[in-house]
Amino acid sequence: MDAYESSFVSETPQSEEEMDVRKGPWTEEEDFTLKAYVNLHGEGRWNSVARLSGLKRTGKSCRLRWLNYLRPEVRRGNISLQEQLLILQLHYRWGNRWSKIAQQLPGRTDNEIKNYWRTRVQKEAKQLKCDVNSKDFRDAMRCVWIPRLIERICASSESPSGQPSTTAYGNITTSQISYEDTSGSVQVDSSVLPELSGTSSDVSNYPCSLQTRSGSRSEYLWNIDGGESMESVWNEENIWFLRQQLYDDDLN
DNA sequence: AAAAACGTCAACCGCTAAAAG
DNA sequence: TCTTTTAGCGGTTGACGTTTT
């Protein structure tokens, strides 16, 4: 124990085995105690925090509670369309690097993003009877889900006159899609997107219809949080198209 | 109205890497 | 240099609320 710690000790600290360590949900009193302690002494040295604050919790538990719940920066509630888009894009690029992904979404925790992925995205993969890490699922995400989200974001940002707004989400181009949310500017990497055929004004028309092998166009009603089924996306012709598109991308 | 199934999310666990002693 | 401690990460669990049967 150093001078820093000894200045807060009021009685002989007990080891974790000796004291009955509390588990499970935190009470309001515990939250208040932890908050007060961290506000006074700062973050870090969580084992000391647990011991010196009088909380019968492990250091790990204190750290987790602070980071995921008590920190003032923590933003809770529904994950916006923009955030969903960013999560999909970043997961496409980085995989299950939750902490890294969370760093790109101010106020969101890795736990929250992980939960989002498990409950929403993996559920869809399960419905499709495919692995969430499979190429088919990634292809569908890249070619259908992400464009669909972009479309919805564009639609929600349109002005009453029906013209796409350039103020809410910024200019949209085929090479780079950017938007802003309350936390600042976010850019969407076009490398995860299929090539768009038109100019910025065409984006709102971008396929959720995709051309199939037979040349016809297939309309999709696939929507990340709209409760619509992805079943219509997952048929032989469309998978063929998605594969072709990816193959073309690889050649370029 | 009750039971079962499902969805969400906070919290725990085990492991690893980095830092400290 | 080696050992111990600490912080952080990703996977998993389980409690609880909601929806469906």
mmCIF file of C-alpha atoms (C1' of nucleotides) in Angstrom:
data_model
loop_
_atom_site.group_PDB
_atom_site.id
_atom_site.type_symbol
_atom_site.label_atom_id
_atom_site.label_comp_id
_atom_site.label_asym_id
_atom_site.label_seq_id
_atom_site.Cartn_x
_atom_site.Cartn_y
_atom_site.Cartn_z
ATOM 1 C CA MET A 1 0.000 0.000 0.000
ATOM 2 C CA ASP A 2 1.371 3.402 -0.918
ATOM 3 C CA ALA A 3 0.888 6.806 0.658
ATOM 4 C CA TYR A 4 -2.013 7.548 -1.667
ATOM 5 C CA GLU A 5 -3.939 4.513 -0.529
ATOM 6 C CA SER A 6 -3.068 4.713 3.134
ATOM 7 C CA SER A 7 -4.507 8.202 3.319
ATOM 8 C CA PHE A 8 -7.991 6.817 2.694
ATOM 9 C CA VAL A 9 -7.907 3.716 4.821
ATOM 10 C CA SER A 10 -10.056 3.922 7.892
ATOM 11 C CA GLU A 11 -9.698 0.333 8.968
ATOM 12 C CA THR A 12 -7.687 -2.719 8.034
ATOM 13 C CA PRO A 13 -8.678 -3.731 4.539
ATOM 14 C CA GLN A 14 -9.793 -7.297 4.025
ATOM 15 C CA SER A 15 -8.887 -9.622 1.231
ATOM 16 C CA GLU A 16 -11.471 -10.525 -1.362
ATOM 17 C CA GLU A 17 -11.881 -13.984 0.162
ATOM 18 C CA GLU A 18 -12.406 -12.643 3.637
ATOM 19 C CA MET A 19 -15.088 -10.139 2.775
ATOM 20 C CA ASP A 20 -18.288 -11.382 1.214
ATOM 21 C CA VAL A 21 -18.055 -10.024 -2.294
ATOM 22 C CA ARG A 22 -21.314 -8.727 -3.658
ATOM 23 C CA LYS A 23 -22.436 -9.764 -7.118
ATOM 24 C CA GLY A 24 -25.402 -8.996 -9.307
ATOM 25 C CA PRO A 25 -27.215 -5.749 -9.995
ATOM 26 C CA TRP A 26 -25.926 -2.566 -8.399
ATOM 27 C CA THR A 27 -28.072 -0.699 -5.936
ATOM 28 C CA GLU A 28 -28.592 3.068 -5.974
ATOM 29 C CA GLU A 29 -26.511 3.354 -2.828
ATOM 30 C CA GLU A 30 -23.622 1.486 -4.422
ATOM 31 C CA ASP A 31 -23.828 3.677 -7.507
ATOM 32 C CA PHE A 32 -23.800 6.781 -5.360
ATOM 33 C CA THR A 33 -20.799 5.550 -3.396
ATOM 34 C CA LEU A 34 -18.818 4.631 -6.477
ATOM 35 C CA LYS A 35 -19.683 7.848 -8.255
ATOM 36 C CA ALA A 36 -18.696 9.942 -5.281
ATOM 37 C CA TYR A 37 -15.458 8.066 -4.872
ATOM 38 C CA VAL A 38 -14.441 8.344 -8.517
ATOM 39 C CA ASN A 39 -15.436 11.999 -8.692
ATOM 40 C CA LEU A 40 -13.222 12.654 -5.715
ATOM 41 C CA HIS A 41 -10.236 10.483 -6.548
ATOM 42 C CA GLY A 42 -10.461 9.862 -10.253
ATOM 43 C CA GLU A 43 -10.602 6.724 -12.367
ATOM 44 C CA GLY A 44 -8.159 3.859 -12.261
ATOM 45 C CA ARG A 45 -6.689 1.552 -9.645
ATOM 46 C CA TRP A 46 -9.996 -0.202 -9.410
ATOM 47 C CA ASN A 47 -8.985 -2.719 -6.794
ATOM 48 C CA SER A 48 -8.125 0.172 -4.524
ATOM 49 C CA VAL A 49 -11.410 1.855 -5.372
ATOM 50 C CA ALA A 50 -13.290 -1.286 -4.413
ATOM 51 C CA ARG A 51 -11.355 -1.674 -1.182
ATOM 52 C CA LEU A 52 -11.241 1.919 -0.019
ATOM 53 C CA SER A 53 -14.693 3.058 -0.974
ATOM 54 C CA GLY A 54 -16.290 0.486 1.263
ATOM 55 C CA LEU A 55 -18.034 -1.249 -1.620
ATOM 56 C CA LYS A 56 -18.112 -4.998 -1.292
ATOM 57 C CA ARG A 57 -17.389 -5.404 -4.967
ATOM 58 C CA THR A 58 -14.393 -6.523 -6.962
ATOM 59 C CA GLY A 59 -12.275 -3.950 -8.715
ATOM 60 C CA LYS A 60 -13.380 -5.411 -11.991
ATOM 61 C CA SER A 61 -16.997 -4.959 -11.096
ATOM 62 C CA CYS A 62 -16.422 -1.329 -10.072
ATOM 63 C CA ARG A 63 -14.582 -0.580 -13.277
ATOM 64 C CA LEU A 64 -17.293 -2.121 -15.406
ATOM 65 C CA ARG A 65 -20.069 -0.305 -13.587
ATOM 66 C CA TRP A 66 -18.308 3.012 -14.006
ATOM 67 C CA LEU A 67 -17.411 2.550 -17.643
ATOM 68 C CA ASN A 68 -20.719 1.124 -18.802
ATOM 69 C CA TYR A 69 -23.158 3.035 -16.665
ATOM 70 C CA LEU A 70 -21.963 5.760 -14.335
ATOM 71 C CA ARG A 71 -19.577 7.751 -16.522
ATOM 72 C CA PRO A 72 -21.162 11.089 -17.410
ATOM 73 C CA GLU A 73 -20.324 10.634 -21.098
ATOM 74 C CA VAL A 74 -22.294 7.409 -21.390
ATOM 75 C CA ARG A 75 -25.143 7.820 -23.821
ATOM 76 C CA ARG A 76 -28.025 5.449 -23.445
ATOM 77 C CA GLY A 77 -31.103 4.625 -25.420
ATOM 78 C CA ASN A 78 -31.911 3.730 -28.996
ATOM 79 C CA ILE A 79 -29.081 3.326 -31.423
ATOM 80 C CA SER A 80 -29.731 5.694 -34.294
ATOM 81 C CA LEU A 81 -29.698 4.759 -37.959
ATOM 82 C CA GLN A 82 -26.398 6.539 -38.360
ATOM 83 C CA GLU A 83 -24.928 4.596 -35.489
ATOM 84 C CA GLN A 84 -26.268 1.346 -36.889
ATOM 85 C CA LEU A 85 -24.664 2.130 -40.205
ATOM 86 C CA LEU A 86 -21.369 2.893 -38.585
ATOM 87 C CA ILE A 87 -21.466 -0.297 -36.541
ATOM 88 C CA LEU A 88 -22.115 -2.398 -39.630
ATOM 89 C CA GLN A 89 -19.391 -0.663 -41.541
ATOM 90 C CA LEU A 90 -16.839 -0.938 -38.774
ATOM 91 C CA HIS A 91 -17.718 -4.524 -38.000
ATOM 92 C CA TYR A 92 -17.290 -5.356 -41.659
ATOM 93 C CA ARG A 93 -13.818 -3.927 -41.438
ATOM 94 C CA TRP A 94 -12.700 -4.928 -37.949
ATOM 95 C CA GLY A 95 -14.856 -7.876 -36.923
ATOM 96 C CA ASN A 96 -15.659 -8.368 -33.242
ATOM 97 C CA ARG A 97 -13.347 -5.597 -32.073
ATOM 98 C CA TRP A 98 -16.061 -4.126 -29.909
ATOM 99 C CA SER A 99 -13.894 -1.772 -27.981
ATOM 100 C CA LYS A 100 -12.334 -0.392 -31.137
ATOM 101 C CA ILE A 101 -15.743 0.047 -32.706
ATOM 102 C CA ALA A 102 -17.079 1.732 -29.585
ATOM 103 C CA GLN A 103 -14.304 4.308 -29.766
ATOM 104 C CA GLN A 104 -15.844 5.545 -32.996
ATOM 105 C CA LEU A 105 -19.243 6.027 -31.388
ATOM 106 C CA PRO A 106 -18.891 8.614 -28.639
ATOM 107 C CA GLY A 107 -20.868 7.750 -25.556
ATOM 108 C CA ARG A 108 -21.530 4.179 -26.591
ATOM 109 C CA THR A 109 -19.875 1.332 -24.754
ATOM 110 C CA ASP A 110 -18.373 -1.806 -26.190
ATOM 111 C CA ASN A 111 -20.907 -3.775 -24.181
ATOM 112 C CA GLU A 112 -23.810 -1.934 -25.757
ATOM 113 C CA ILE A 113 -22.502 -2.440 -29.268
ATOM 114 C CA LYS A 114 -21.799 -6.080 -28.580
ATOM 115 C CA ASN A 115 -25.341 -6.518 -27.302
ATOM 116 C CA TYR A 116 -26.726 -4.735 -30.328
ATOM 117 C CA TRP A 117 -24.816 -7.027 -32.623
ATOM 118 C CA ARG A 118 -25.875 -10.141 -30.826
ATOM 119 C CA THR A 119 -29.546 -9.300 -30.474
ATOM 120 C CA ARG A 120 -30.207 -7.674 -33.855
ATOM 121 C CA VAL A 121 -27.615 -8.750 -36.350
ATOM 122 C CA GLN A 122 -27.001 -12.301 -35.227
ATOM 123 C CA LYS A 123 -30.730 -12.808 -35.015
ATOM 124 C CA GLU A 124 -31.022 -12.046 -38.715
ATOM 125 C CA ALA A 125 -28.215 -14.444 -39.527
ATOM 126 C CA LYS A 126 -29.946 -17.107 -37.505
ATOM 127 C CA GLN A 127 -33.173 -16.560 -39.392
ATOM 128 C CA LEU A 128 -31.255 -17.021 -42.607
ATOM 129 C CA LYS A 129 -29.708 -20.197 -41.255
ATOM 130 C CA CYS A 130 -26.238 -18.942 -41.974
ATOM 131 C CA ASP A 131 -23.288 -18.043 -39.857
ATOM 132 C CA VAL A 132 -22.948 -14.380 -38.989
ATOM 133 C CA ASN A 133 -19.301 -14.567 -40.023
ATOM 134 C CA SER A 134 -19.977 -16.328 -43.285
ATOM 135 C CA LYS A 135 -19.212 -14.735 -46.609
ATOM 136 C CA ASP A 136 -22.834 -14.897 -47.679
ATOM 137 C CA PHE A 137 -23.963 -12.933 -44.718
ATOM 138 C CA ARG A 138 -21.202 -10.394 -45.082
ATOM 139 C CA ASP A 139 -22.015 -10.015 -48.744
ATOM 140 C CA ALA A 140 -25.644 -9.415 -48.012
ATOM 141 C CA MET A 141 -24.718 -6.893 -45.365
ATOM 142 C CA ARG A 142 -22.425 -5.089 -47.733
ATOM 143 C CA CYS A 143 -24.651 -5.141 -50.774
ATOM 144 C CA VAL A 144 -28.103 -4.853 -49.313
ATOM 145 C CA TRP A 145 -28.278 -3.977 -45.669
ATOM 146 C CA ILE A 146 -25.826 -1.087 -45.642
ATOM 147 C CA PRO A 147 -27.225 0.545 -48.810
ATOM 148 C CA ARG A 148 -30.698 0.145 -47.382
ATOM 149 C CA LEU A 149 -29.666 1.910 -44.217
ATOM 150 C CA ILE A 150 -28.118 4.712 -46.218
ATOM 151 C CA GLU A 151 -31.323 5.044 -48.146
ATOM 152 C CA ARG A 152 -33.302 5.337 -44.957
ATOM 153 C CA ILE A 153 -30.913 7.899 -43.570
ATOM 154 C CA CYS A 154 -31.226 9.922 -46.753
ATOM 155 C CA ALA A 155 -34.985 9.605 -46.691
ATOM 156 C CA SER A 156 -35.180 10.756 -43.106
ATOM 157 C CA SER A 157 -32.996 13.746 -43.906
ATOM 158 C CA GLU A 158 -34.996 14.925 -46.884
ATOM 159 C CA SER A 159 -36.514 18.351 -46.646
ATOM 160 C CA PRO A 160 -40.298 18.818 -46.876
ATOM 161 C CA SER A 161 -39.887 19.904 -50.505
ATOM 162 C CA GLY A 162 -38.715 16.419 -51.308
ATOM 163 C CA GLN A 163 -35.179 17.504 -52.161
ATOM 164 C CA PRO A 164 -32.401 15.650 -50.410
ATOM 165 C CA SER A 165 -30.962 17.749 -47.674
ATOM 166 C CA THR A 166 -27.308 18.602 -47.772
ATOM 167 C CA THR A 167 -27.290 20.037 -44.307
ATOM 168 C CA ALA A 168 -28.429 17.187 -42.122
ATOM 169 C CA TYR A 169 -26.061 14.505 -43.351
ATOM 170 C CA GLY A 170 -23.794 16.362 -45.685
ATOM 171 C CA ASN A 171 -23.141 15.800 -49.348
ATOM 172 C CA ILE A 172 -23.393 12.261 -50.535
ATOM 173 C CA THR A 173 -21.155 11.091 -53.319
ATOM 174 C CA THR A 174 -20.331 7.758 -54.823
ATOM 175 C CA SER A 175 -16.870 7.796 -53.353
ATOM 176 C CA GLN A 176 -17.611 8.911 -49.867
ATOM 177 C CA ILE A 177 -20.688 9.169 -47.779
ATOM 178 C CA SER A 178 -20.582 11.418 -44.808
ATOM 179 C CA TYR A 179 -23.088 12.555 -42.279
ATOM 180 C CA GLU A 180 -23.158 14.289 -38.983
ATOM 181 C CA ASP A 181 -24.845 13.391 -35.783
ATOM 182 C CA THR A 182 -24.916 15.109 -32.441
ATOM 183 C CA SER A 183 -21.473 13.869 -31.635
ATOM 184 C CA GLY A 184 -19.792 15.177 -34.738
ATOM 185 C CA SER A 185 -18.920 14.159 -38.239
ATOM 186 C CA VAL A 186 -18.820 10.558 -39.273
ATOM 187 C CA GLN A 187 -17.646 9.231 -42.592
ATOM 188 C CA VAL A 188 -18.769 6.058 -44.224
ATOM 189 C CA ASP A 189 -16.122 4.122 -46.036
ATOM 190 C CA SER A 190 -17.221 3.370 -49.563
ATOM 191 C CA SER A 191 -15.039 0.260 -49.644
ATOM 192 C CA VAL A 192 -17.759 -1.639 -47.855
ATOM 193 C CA LEU A 193 -20.372 -0.498 -50.298
ATOM 194 C CA PRO A 194 -21.242 -1.755 -53.746
ATOM 195 C CA GLU A 195 -20.565 0.711 -56.500
ATOM 196 C CA LEU A 196 -23.323 3.211 -56.917
ATOM 197 C CA SER A 197 -24.416 3.806 -60.437
ATOM 198 C CA GLY A 198 -25.474 7.404 -60.268
ATOM 199 C CA THR A 199 -24.656 10.715 -58.771
ATOM 200 C CA SER A 200 -25.464 11.899 -55.305
ATOM 201 C CA SER A 201 -29.078 12.540 -56.149
ATOM 202 C CA ASP A 202 -29.464 8.910 -57.161
ATOM 203 C CA VAL A 203 -28.569 7.534 -53.798
ATOM 204 C CA SER A 204 -32.085 7.544 -52.510
ATOM 205 C CA ASN A 205 -32.960 5.242 -55.396
ATOM 206 C CA TYR A 206 -30.055 2.941 -54.819
ATOM 207 C CA PRO A 207 -30.809 -0.751 -54.931
ATOM 208 C CA CYS A 208 -32.678 -2.221 -52.450
ATOM 209 C CA SER A 209 -33.508 -3.480 -55.847
ATOM 210 C CA LEU A 210 -30.674 -5.514 -57.305
ATOM 211 C CA GLN A 211 -30.233 -6.969 -60.748
ATOM 212 C CA THR A 212 -30.370 -10.751 -60.853
ATOM 213 C CA ARG A 213 -28.757 -13.304 -63.121
ATOM 214 C CA SER A 214 -31.749 -13.399 -65.388
ATOM 215 C CA GLY A 215 -31.531 -9.666 -65.840
ATOM 216 C CA SER A 216 -34.653 -8.814 -63.919
ATOM 217 C CA ARG A 217 -34.534 -6.568 -60.936
ATOM 218 C CA SER A 218 -35.504 -7.880 -57.576
ATOM 219 C CA GLU A 219 -37.010 -5.634 -54.945
ATOM 220 C CA TYR A 220 -35.957 -6.115 -51.357
ATOM 221 C CA LEU A 221 -37.768 -5.249 -48.204
ATOM 222 C CA TRP A 222 -34.899 -5.666 -45.910
ATOM 223 C CA ASN A 223 -34.601 -3.362 -43.047
ATOM 224 C CA ILE A 224 -32.413 -3.507 -40.028
ATOM 225 C CA ASP A 225 -34.906 -2.394 -37.451
ATOM 226 C CA GLY A 226 -38.141 -2.311 -39.291
ATOM 227 C CA GLY A 227 -38.990 -5.856 -38.456
ATOM 228 C CA GLU A 228 -39.104 -6.861 -42.115
ATOM 229 C CA SER A 229 -37.823 -10.266 -43.068
ATOM 230 C CA MET A 230 -34.599 -10.828 -44.925
ATOM 231 C CA GLU A 231 -35.984 -14.014 -46.432
ATOM 232 C CA SER A 232 -36.668 -12.292 -49.729
ATOM 233 C CA VAL A 233 -33.014 -11.434 -50.087
ATOM 234 C CA TRP A 234 -31.769 -14.923 -49.601
ATOM 235 C CA ASN A 235 -32.436 -16.865 -52.726
ATOM 236 C CA GLU A 236 -30.154 -18.454 -55.227
ATOM 237 C CA GLU A 237 -30.361 -15.729 -57.833
ATOM 238 C CA ASN A 238 -29.607 -12.938 -55.458
ATOM 239 C CA ILE A 239 -26.710 -14.747 -53.854
ATOM 240 C CA TRP A 240 -25.364 -15.283 -57.352
ATOM 241 C CA PHE A 241 -25.618 -11.586 -58.001
ATOM 242 C CA LEU A 242 -23.958 -10.667 -54.727
ATOM 243 C CA ARG A 243 -21.105 -13.044 -55.432
ATOM 244 C CA GLN A 244 -20.670 -11.665 -58.929
ATOM 245 C CA GLN A 245 -20.536 -8.175 -57.573
ATOM 246 C CA LEU A 246 -17.923 -9.098 -55.014
ATOM 247 C CA TYR A 247 -15.957 -10.955 -57.674
ATOM 248 C CA ASP A 248 -16.010 -7.867 -59.858
ATOM 249 C CA ASP A 249 -14.830 -5.783 -56.941
ATOM 250 C CA ASP A 250 -11.930 -8.132 -56.351
ATOM 251 C CA LEU A 251 -10.822 -7.782 -59.953
ATOM 252 C CA ASN A 252 -10.875 -4.004 -59.782
ATOM 253 C "C1'" DA B 1 -55.333 -15.697 -17.177
ATOM 254 C "C1'" DA B 2 -51.353 -18.463 -17.143
ATOM 255 C "C1'" DA B 3 -47.435 -20.484 -19.136
ATOM 256 C "C1'" DA B 4 -43.965 -20.571 -22.482
ATOM 257 C "C1'" DA B 5 -41.037 -18.351 -25.573
ATOM 258 C "C1'" DC B 6 -38.454 -14.589 -26.786
ATOM 259 C "C1'" DG B 7 -35.683 -10.239 -26.488
ATOM 260 C "C1'" DT B 8 -32.797 -7.149 -24.080
ATOM 261 C "C1'" DC B 9 -29.066 -5.831 -21.498
ATOM 262 C "C1'" DA B 10 -26.303 -5.591 -17.162
ATOM 263 C "C1'" DA B 11 -22.916 -8.097 -15.172
ATOM 264 C "C1'" DC B 12 -19.668 -11.892 -14.691
ATOM 265 C "C1'" DC B 13 -15.838 -14.903 -16.334
ATOM 266 C "C1'" DG B 14 -11.553 -16.193 -18.326
ATOM 267 C "C1'" DC B 15 -7.899 -14.760 -20.755
ATOM 268 C "C1'" DT B 16 -4.129 -11.630 -22.332
ATOM 269 C "C1'" DA B 17 -1.129 -7.688 -22.475
ATOM 270 C "C1'" DA B 18 0.926 -4.014 -20.162
ATOM 271 C "C1'" DA B 19 2.683 -1.947 -16.120
ATOM 272 C "C1'" DA B 20 4.717 -2.045 -11.692
ATOM 273 C "C1'" DG B 21 7.630 -3.885 -8.227
ATOM 274 C "C1'" DT C 1 14.790 -10.623 -15.813
ATOM 275 C "C1'" DC C 2 11.110 -12.547 -13.405
ATOM 276 C "C1'" DT C 3 6.846 -12.282 -10.813
ATOM 277 C "C1'" DT C 4 2.793 -10.062 -9.492
ATOM 278 C "C1'" DT C 5 -0.780 -6.830 -10.179
ATOM 279 C "C1'" DT C 6 -3.851 -4.221 -12.943
ATOM 280 C "C1'" DA C 7 -6.539 -2.942 -16.892
ATOM 281 C "C1'" DG C 8 -8.912 -4.196 -20.751
ATOM 282 C "C1'" DC C 9 -11.134 -7.214 -24.049
ATOM 283 C "C1'" DG C 10 -14.459 -10.477 -25.955
ATOM 284 C "C1'" DG C 11 -17.546 -14.290 -24.834
ATOM 285 C "C1'" DT C 12 -21.194 -15.813 -22.071
ATOM 286 C "C1'" DT C 13 -24.807 -15.975 -18.634
ATOM 287 C "C1'" DG C 14 -28.901 -14.982 -16.279
ATOM 288 C "C1'" DA C 15 -32.460 -11.812 -14.599
ATOM 289 C "C1'" DC C 16 -36.209 -9.489 -15.973
ATOM 290 C "C1'" DG C 17 -39.650 -7.492 -18.955
ATOM 291 C "C1'" DT C 18 -42.519 -8.264 -23.030
ATOM 292 C "C1'" DT C 19 -44.907 -10.865 -26.401
ATOM 293 C "C1'" DT C 20 -47.051 -14.909 -28.010
ATOM 294 C "C1'" DT C 21 -49.598 -19.097 -27.486
#
